[in-house]
Structure formats: C-alpha cells, structure tokens
Short mmCIF file of C-alpha atoms in Angstrom, two decimals:
data_model
loop_
_atom_site.label_atom_id
_atom_site.label_comp_id
_atom_site.label_asym_id
_atom_site.label_seq_id
_atom_site.Cartn_x
_atom_site.Cartn_y
_atom_site.Cartn_z
CA UNK H 1 0.00 0.00 0.00
CA UNK H 2 1.42 3.40 -1.00
CA UNK H 3 0.14 5.17 2.15
CA UNK H 4 -0.24 3.95 5.72
CA UNK H 5 -1.73 5.86 8.66
CA UNK H 6 -1.06 5.13 12.33
CA UNK H 7 -2.81 6.76 15.30
CA UNK H 8 -0.79 6.34 18.47
CA UNK H 9 -2.37 7.90 21.56
CA UNK H 10 -0.25 7.80 24.69
CA UNK H 11 -3.22 6.15 26.44
CA UNK H 12 -6.10 4.34 24.79
CA UNK H 13 -8.04 4.28 28.06
CA UNK H 14 -8.87 7.67 29.58
CA UNK H 15 -9.65 7.80 33.31
CA UNK H 16 -11.75 10.52 34.92
CA UNK H 17 -12.36 10.85 38.67
CA UNK H 18 -15.60 9.16 39.72
CA UNK H 19 -16.54 12.12 41.93
CA UNK H 20 -16.51 14.57 39.03
CA UNK H 21 -19.95 13.42 37.92
CA UNK H 22 -21.58 14.50 41.15
CA UNK H 23 -19.43 17.58 41.55
CA UNK H 24 -19.13 19.26 38.12
CA UNK H 25 -17.86 22.48 39.74
CA UNK H 26 -14.46 20.83 40.07
CA UNK H 27 -13.24 20.56 36.45
CA UNK H 28 -11.03 17.68 35.47
CA UNK H 29 -7.86 18.51 33.57
CA UNK H 30 -7.68 15.39 31.42
CA UNK H 31 -6.53 15.07 27.84
CA UNK H 32 -5.80 12.54 25.14
CA UNK H 33 -2.61 13.18 23.23
CA UNK H 34 -0.21 11.33 21.00
CA UNK H 35 1.01 11.18 17.42
CA UNK H 36 -0.35 10.54 13.96
CA UNK H 37 2.17 8.90 11.63
CA UNK H 38 1.86 9.01 7.84
CA UNK H 39 4.08 6.51 6.00
CA UNK H 40 4.53 7.07 2.26
CA UNK H 41 6.31 4.79 -0.17
CA UNK H 42 6.51 7.61 -2.69
CA UNK H 43 5.73 11.32 -2.87
CA UNK H 44 2.03 12.12 -2.59
CA UNK H 45 -0.16 15.12 -3.40
CA UNK H 46 -2.23 15.99 -0.32
CA UNK H 47 -5.02 18.56 0.11
CA UNK H 48 -5.23 18.19 3.90
CA UNK H 49 -4.38 15.95 6.85
CA UNK H 50 -6.72 16.09 9.83
CA UNK H 51 -7.67 14.25 13.02
CA UNK H 52 -11.12 14.19 14.64
CA UNK H 53 -12.09 13.19 18.18
CA UNK H 54 -15.72 12.05 18.22
CA UNK H 55 -18.10 10.54 20.73
CA UNK H 56 -21.60 9.19 20.12
CA UNK H 57 -24.53 7.91 22.12
CA UNK H 58 -26.69 5.37 20.29
CA UNK H 59 -30.11 4.58 21.74
CA UNK H 60 -31.59 1.13 21.14
CA UNK H 61 -34.97 -0.55 21.37
CA UNK H 62 -34.72 -2.88 24.37
CA UNK H 63 -36.20 -6.32 23.92
CA UNK H 64 -35.83 -6.45 20.14
CA UNK H 65 -33.46 -9.15 18.92
CA UNK H 66 -31.94 -6.92 16.28
CA UNK H 67 -31.48 -4.11 18.84
CA UNK H 68 -32.70 -1.67 16.22
CA UNK H 69 -30.99 1.69 16.38
CA UNK H 70 -33.44 4.28 17.67
CA UNK H 71 -31.30 7.40 17.44
CA UNK H 72 -27.75 8.72 17.52
CA UNK H 73 -26.58 11.75 19.46
CA UNK H 74 -23.20 13.44 19.20
CA UNK H 75 -21.47 13.93 22.54
CA UNK H 76 -18.24 15.51 21.34
CA UNK H 77 -16.79 16.44 17.94
CA UNK H 78 -13.44 18.19 17.73
CA UNK H 79 -11.01 18.49 14.84
CA UNK H 80 -7.34 19.32 14.33
CA UNK H 81 -6.03 20.20 10.85
CA UNK H 82 -2.35 19.35 10.62
CA UNK H 83 -1.91 20.32 7.00
CA UNK H 84 -4.15 22.29 4.69
CA UNK H 85 -3.52 23.93 1.35
CA UNK H 86 -5.22 27.07 0.07
CA UNK H 87 -3.88 26.50 -3.45
CA UNK H 88 -5.22 22.98 -3.96
CA UNK H 89 -2.56 20.59 -2.69
CA UNK H 90 0.90 20.12 -1.25
CA UNK H 91 3.42 17.43 -2.04
CA UNK H 92 4.60 15.19 0.80
CA UNK H 93 7.91 13.45 0.23
CA UNK H 94 8.33 9.71 0.58
CA UNK H 95 9.04 8.48 4.10
CA UNK H 96 7.40 8.97 7.49
CA UNK H 97 5.70 12.17 8.67
CA UNK H 98 4.76 12.72 12.34
CA UNK H 99 2.03 15.04 13.65
CA UNK H 100 1.40 15.63 17.36
CA UNK H 101 -2.16 15.97 18.66
CA UNK H 102 -3.83 17.03 21.91
CA UNK H 103 -7.56 17.00 22.78
CA UNK H 104 -8.97 18.14 26.11
CA UNK H 105 -11.47 15.74 27.69
CA UNK H 106 -14.44 17.33 29.44
CA UNK H 107 -15.14 16.02 32.94
CA UNK H 108 -18.84 15.96 32.06
CA UNK H 109 -18.51 13.35 29.30
CA UNK H 110 -20.14 10.00 30.12
CA UNK H 111 -18.12 6.82 30.29
CA UNK H 112 -17.84 4.26 27.52
CA UNK H 113 -20.65 1.74 27.94
CA UNK H 114 -22.52 -0.95 26.02
CA UNK H 115 -25.93 -1.75 27.50
CA UNK H 116 -29.42 -2.96 26.46
CA UNK H 117 -30.58 0.65 26.19
CA UNK H 118 -27.71 2.61 24.71
CA UNK H 119 -24.08 2.46 23.63
CA UNK H 120 -21.58 5.25 24.28
CA UNK H 121 -18.31 5.09 22.39
CA UNK H 122 -15.41 7.34 21.37
CA UNK H 123 -12.90 7.26 18.52
CA UNK H 124 -10.10 9.12 16.77
CA UNK H 125 -10.37 9.44 12.98
CA UNK H 126 -7.34 10.44 10.91
CA UNK H 127 -8.02 11.51 7.31
CA UNK H 128 -5.62 12.17 4.45
CA UNK H 129 -7.52 14.04 1.74
CA UNK H 130 -6.13 13.90 -1.78
CA UNK H 131 -6.94 16.41 -4.52
CA UNK H 132 -9.35 15.80 -7.33
CA UNK H 133 -11.54 12.72 -7.36
CA UNK H 134 -8.99 10.54 -5.60
CA UNK H 135 -10.41 8.60 -2.66
CA UNK H 136 -9.50 9.79 0.83
CA UNK H 137 -7.57 7.54 3.20
CA UNK H 138 -8.87 7.13 6.75
CA UNK H 139 -7.76 5.36 9.91
CA UNK H 140 -9.93 4.89 13.03
CA UNK H 141 -8.73 4.29 16.59
CA UNK H 142 -11.19 3.42 19.36
CA UNK H 143 -10.81 5.13 22.74
CA UNK H 144 -12.41 4.24 26.07
CA UNK H 145 -13.38 6.64 28.84
CA UNK H 146 -13.72 5.34 32.41
CA UNK H 147 -14.13 6.77 35.88
CA UNK H 148 -12.06 5.71 38.85
CA UNK H 149 -13.02 6.18 42.48
CA UNK H 150 -10.99 8.96 44.03
CA UNK H 151 -8.32 7.69 46.45
CA UNK H 152 -9.31 10.52 48.78
CA UNK H 153 -12.76 9.01 49.22
CA UNK H 154 -11.75 7.09 52.34
CA UNK H 155 -15.29 5.99 53.13
CA UNK H 156 -15.41 3.94 49.94
CA UNK H 157 -11.93 2.44 50.19
CA UNK H 158 -11.97 1.64 53.91
CA UNK H 159 -12.64 -1.91 55.05
CA UNK H 160 -16.16 -2.62 56.29
CA UNK H 161 -17.81 -5.08 58.65
CA UNK H 162 -21.51 -5.81 58.32
CA UNK H 163 -23.40 -7.73 61.01
CA UNK H 164 -26.95 -8.94 61.53
CA UNK H 165 -28.94 -11.63 63.31
CA UNK H 166 -31.69 -14.13 62.61
CA UNK H 167 -33.31 -14.21 66.06
CA UNK H 168 -33.05 -17.55 67.84
CA UNK H 169 -31.39 -19.07 64.81
CA UNK H 170 -28.03 -17.51 63.94
CA UNK H 171 -25.86 -14.39 64.25
CA UNK H 172 -23.61 -13.64 61.31
CA UNK H 173 -21.15 -11.08 59.98
CA UNK H 174 -19.26 -10.46 56.74
CA UNK H 175 -16.11 -8.39 56.28
CA UNK H 176 -14.88 -6.81 53.03
CA UNK H 177 -11.54 -5.06 52.57
CA UNK H 178 -13.26 -2.27 50.58
CA UNK H 179 -16.57 -1.27 49.02
CA UNK H 180 -14.66 -0.57 45.80
CA UNK H 181 -14.08 -3.70 43.72
CA UNK H 182 -11.93 -3.78 40.59
CA UNK H 183 -12.64 -5.80 37.46
CA UNK H 184 -10.65 -9.03 37.43
CA UNK H 185 -9.38 -8.83 41.01
CA UNK H 186 -9.59 -11.49 43.72
CA UNK H 187 -11.26 -10.22 46.89
CA UNK H 188 -11.02 -11.89 50.32
CA UNK H 189 -14.32 -12.06 52.21
CA UNK H 190 -14.41 -13.15 55.85
CA UNK H 191 -17.52 -14.76 57.38
CA UNK H 192 -18.37 -15.47 60.99
CA UNK H 193 -21.49 -17.47 61.83
CA UNK H 194 -22.68 -18.05 65.40
CA UNK H 195 -25.59 -20.54 65.51
CA UNK H 196 -28.08 -20.52 68.39
CA UNK H 197 -29.29 -24.06 67.66
CA UNK H 198 -27.22 -27.17 68.16
CA UNK H 199 -28.35 -29.03 65.06
CA UNK H 200 -27.40 -26.31 62.54
CA UNK H 201 -25.14 -27.65 59.81
CA UNK H 202 -23.37 -25.15 57.54
CA UNK H 203 -23.61 -26.20 53.88
CA UNK H 204 -21.97 -23.50 51.81
CA UNK H 205 -21.92 -19.98 50.37
CA UNK H 206 -23.10 -18.62 47.04
CA UNK H 207 -21.87 -15.27 45.69
CA UNK H 208 -23.24 -13.04 42.94
CA UNK H 209 -23.26 -9.43 41.82
CA UNK H 210 -26.60 -7.77 41.12
CA UNK H 211 -26.28 -5.22 38.32
CA UNK H 212 -28.99 -2.57 38.13
CA UNK H 213 -29.15 -0.42 34.95
CA UNK H 214 -31.40 2.63 34.85
CA UNK H 215 -31.88 4.56 31.63
CA UNK H 216 -33.85 7.83 31.99
CA UNK H 217 -34.40 8.09 28.24
CA UNK H 218 -36.00 10.95 26.34
CA UNK H 219 -39.54 9.56 26.18
CA UNK H 220 -42.46 10.73 28.31
CA UNK H 221 -42.81 7.24 29.76
CA UNK H 222 -40.03 7.88 32.26
CA UNK H 223 -37.02 5.81 33.24
CA UNK H 224 -36.52 2.18 32.23
CA UNK H 225 -34.49 -0.25 34.30
CA UNK H 226 -33.30 -3.84 34.23
CA UNK H 227 -31.39 -6.14 36.55
CA UNK H 228 -29.17 -9.13 36.04
CA UNK H 229 -27.36 -11.52 38.35
CA UNK H 230 -23.72 -12.46 37.67
CA UNK H 231 -22.50 -15.52 39.53
CA UNK H 232 -19.05 -15.30 41.14
CA UNK H 233 -16.45 -18.01 41.51
CA UNK H 234 -15.17 -18.54 45.04
CA UNK H 235 -12.40 -20.47 46.77
CA UNK H 236 -12.50 -21.27 50.48
CA UNK H 237 -9.15 -20.67 52.22
CA UNK H 238 -10.07 -21.74 55.76
CA UNK H 239 -12.97 -23.41 57.48
CA UNK H 240 -13.96 -24.02 61.09
CA UNK H 241 -16.72 -26.65 61.35
CA UNK H 242 -17.76 -25.62 64.84
CA UNK H 243 -18.26 -21.88 64.30
CA UNK H 244 -18.44 -21.94 60.51
CA UNK H 245 -15.77 -19.24 60.21
CA UNK H 246 -14.56 -18.90 56.67
CA UNK H 247 -12.11 -16.86 54.65
CA UNK H 248 -13.36 -17.01 51.08
CA UNK H 249 -11.78 -15.46 48.01
CA UNK H 250 -14.18 -14.34 45.30
CA UNK H 251 -13.22 -13.58 41.70
CA UNK H 252 -14.62 -10.35 40.22
CA UNK H 253 -15.37 -10.92 36.51
CA UNK H 254 -13.49 -9.09 33.78
CA UNK H 255 -14.91 -6.47 31.42
CA UNK H 256 -16.31 -9.07 29.01
CA UNK H 257 -18.82 -10.19 31.69
CA UNK H 258 -19.35 -7.18 33.94
CA UNK H 259 -19.92 -3.46 33.47
CA UNK H 260 -18.46 -0.76 35.69
CA UNK H 261 -20.51 1.58 37.87
CA UNK H 262 -21.78 4.68 36.07
CA UNK H 263 -23.59 7.63 37.64
CA UNK H 264 -24.48 9.96 34.78
CA UNK H 265 -27.64 11.74 33.69
CA UNK H 266 -27.70 9.56 30.54
CA UNK H 267 -27.40 6.20 32.31
CA UNK H 268 -26.84 4.82 35.80
CA UNK H 269 -25.30 1.43 36.56
CA UNK H 270 -25.02 0.26 40.17
CA UNK H 271 -24.05 -3.01 41.82
CA UNK H 272 -24.77 -4.96 44.98
CA UNK H 273 -22.81 -7.88 46.33
CA UNK H 274 -25.22 -10.68 47.17
CA UNK H 275 -24.23 -13.57 49.42
CA UNK H 276 -26.41 -16.56 50.25
CA UNK H 277 -25.58 -18.59 53.36
CA UNK H 278 -26.88 -22.16 53.10
CA UNK H 279 -27.41 -24.30 56.18
CA UNK H 280 -29.54 -27.17 57.44
CA UNK H 281 -31.61 -27.13 60.62
CA UNK H 282 -34.16 -29.71 61.84
CA UNK H 283 -33.50 -31.57 58.57
CA UNK H 284 -34.73 -28.60 56.56
CA UNK H 285 -32.73 -26.52 54.15
CA UNK H 286 -32.50 -22.83 55.07
CA UNK H 287 -30.85 -19.82 53.46
CA UNK H 288 -30.00 -16.26 54.42
CA UNK H 289 -29.36 -13.64 51.73
CA UNK H 290 -27.10 -10.66 52.44
CA UNK H 291 -26.81 -7.66 50.13
CA UNK H 292 -24.68 -4.53 50.30
CA UNK H 293 -23.84 -1.78 47.82
CA UNK H 294 -20.42 -1.95 46.15
CA UNK H 295 -18.69 0.08 43.43
CA UNK H 296 -17.24 -1.72 40.41
CA UNK H 297 -14.40 0.16 38.77
CA UNK H 298 -12.11 -0.69 35.82
CA UNK H 299 -8.65 -2.05 36.32
CA UNK H 300 -6.04 0.73 36.20
CA UNK H 301 -3.89 1.04 33.09
CA UNK H 302 -0.51 0.16 34.49
CA UNK H 303 1.90 -2.70 34.15
CA UNK H 304 2.63 -2.89 37.86
CA UNK H 305 0.98 -5.66 39.86
CA UNK H 306 -2.01 -4.59 41.90
CA UNK H 307 -1.42 -4.63 45.67
CA UNK H 308 -2.63 -7.86 47.23
CA UNK H 309 -4.71 -8.11 50.35
CA UNK H 310 -3.18 -9.79 53.43
CA UNK H 311 -4.17 -13.35 54.24
CA UNK H 312 -6.25 -12.07 57.15
CA UNK H 313 -7.39 -8.51 57.57
CA UNK H 314 -9.22 -8.80 60.90
CA UNK H 315 -7.12 -6.09 62.51
CA UNK H 316 -7.87 -3.68 59.66
CA UNK H 317 -11.66 -3.93 59.77
CA UNK H 318 -13.74 -0.93 60.75
CA UNK H 319 -17.43 -0.65 61.51
CA UNK H 320 -19.60 1.24 59.06
CA UNK H 321 -21.63 4.11 60.47
CA UNK H 322 -25.23 3.54 61.44
CA UNK H 323 -26.64 6.35 59.31
CA UNK H 324 -29.60 5.50 57.12
CA UNK H 325 -27.69 6.32 53.95
CA UNK H 326 -24.88 3.84 54.66
CA UNK H 327 -26.90 1.04 56.28
CA UNK H 328 -26.67 -2.18 54.23
CA UNK H 329 -29.77 -4.08 53.19
CA UNK H 330 -30.25 -7.51 54.75
CA UNK H 331 -32.96 -9.85 53.62
CA UNK H 332 -34.19 -13.19 54.93
CA UNK H 333 -35.64 -14.90 51.88
CA UNK H 334 -38.38 -17.55 51.94
CA UNK H 335 -37.08 -21.09 51.89
CA UNK H 336 -36.40 -22.23 48.32
CA UNK H 337 -37.07 -25.72 47.08
CA UNK H 338 -34.27 -28.08 48.09
CA UNK H 339 -33.57 -29.03 44.48
CA UNK H 340 -32.98 -25.38 43.61
CA UNK H 341 -29.96 -25.11 45.90
CA UNK H 342 -26.53 -26.17 44.76
CA UNK H 343 -24.62 -27.23 47.86
CA UNK H 344 -21.01 -26.14 47.78
#
C-alpha cells in the first residue's frame, strides 16, 4: 500500500475521577494526546491531513433481537487540521511524517458503555484528503473513557464489617476489605457465623453481583431499568466446622462479563454484592441472603501488579456508620425448594 496511517495515543483508556460526575464544579484537567504517523512509499499530493475526536450515544430498542438503532446523538466532535492547502494541494515526500495531537477531555462526558438501552463510544479518525476525485484515506482508533473512584474518598476504600442476626437461629457477619471492587481482582471475604441451635449444619456460600441499569431516556414514559445476576467463583481458604468461620476469596469478573458503575444523567449502573448462606436445621434446608452496595471500577492502566490483600485482615476492619444512607440491606428470603440449591 502506498500510504499507511497510524494513530498512536499515549493512552487508549482515559480515566476521569468518579466524583466529578456528582461535583461538576471541580473541572477535570484530562486530555488525550499522542502522534499521527503518515508513512509514504513515494511522494504524494495531499489537500489536507486532519484528526477528529468524536463521541456518540446510540439509543436502542430494548427487547428487540436486532437491537434496532433508535437514534444517535453526538457527545463531542473536535477536529485538528495538521496540514491544509489554500492553493489545492501540497506534495509530501516519501518516508514517514509525524504530527502531534492534543484534545482536552471534558469532565462531564459519560463513560464508555454498552448496554441494552444505549451504547456510548469514542474514537479518533485520521483523514488524508487527496486532490481531485482521488479517494480519501482514513484510519480509526477506538478510545475508552472510564471513571475511577478517588483515592481521597476514604469511606469507599476503607474496610467494612456488616453484622446482623436471625433471632433464635443464627448471628452472622461479613467483612470486606473495601466497598470498591476492581474488574478481574480477587477479593477476600471473611464470614463469621454463630448458631443458636445445636443441630445447625453449615452447607456453603453462594456469591453473585446484582447489576442494576437505569436509563432515563428521552420519552415521556419515564425511566426504564433492568437487573441481572452475575454468579461469582469462590475459593474457600479456611474453614472451622464448629463456628463456621470462613475466609473465602471471590473472583470479580473481567470487562467481558461485567460493566463498571456509572452515575451519569444519561445512564446509571449500580451493583450490589449478594451472598447466600446455606445451612440445614431440623433436617430442613434454610438460606439467608445478604446484600450490600459496592462500586465496580475498571482495572487501572498500568503494568505494575495490583497490591494484594493480606491473608487475614481482621485487625484492619472498621465498623460502618449507622446512618440510614450507609446502612446495608439484609434480607431473609423464603425457603427455596431443596432441588434449587446447589450445595457447595
């Protein structure tokens, strides 16, 4: 091929602070920058060389197999002209030509997302325009925008201990190292169960993430929402038969199975960690379901290994406050059919 175009951003994944959505008065100084390289085997007449940064929101009809496109809305459209001729064309010599680019990223832009209701995506488009009726040459590079929880938000990153009781049956607690969970990471979860009845037999634990998507939409019908349950793999590290104390490691799915949290006027995605405790009492199967809000964030773009949690973090646990806003939801579900339970 006589001409080759390369778009090389310094980062293909752009991270904005999670708090900027709720506090737009604090602007985020974020940018995407890099180089556009034009490789020519021979000299070429060029009318212009440009680069566009574009973002689109595509609304879809939920429930239709074809996911028919309902409408497209431009979120951002910026353009840089590296080379332009007022006399018709310029001649570029054979070889490689490098053009630097820099686009500011608004803190109010929504994150990249693919959902049943809408898709939000961003891309860089480099175009070499040739004079006359010659076809233009284009190259497209996809970008992703994410939000990360601010490290200064200590309430989110601090370890938490949640406790509750089933009167006359069992007291129980669960400890997490943080409310913020990262895609692909392994999270230690510590359980303590104190039965009040002698014949209680602990059977196992089931973990899942409940994903709640709310799409306000532009119709007069109001917001639309949907939920889905994502099962989590778990490995038990320790087990005490008498008190049913367990240290369990759960695997958070990667981006191909799980979306990140989003809190934007266009779409909201939230998650809850759901744990089911299975036990037998008086020869009957029983279950307790625990739920608490968590924040799913993308894995950071770095080659360094993520810090690992200690084998036991009992000494690092802190109690969550008792305010209504931070109180976790606990639910005792009706007994399911025995066949519906998979005993671990």
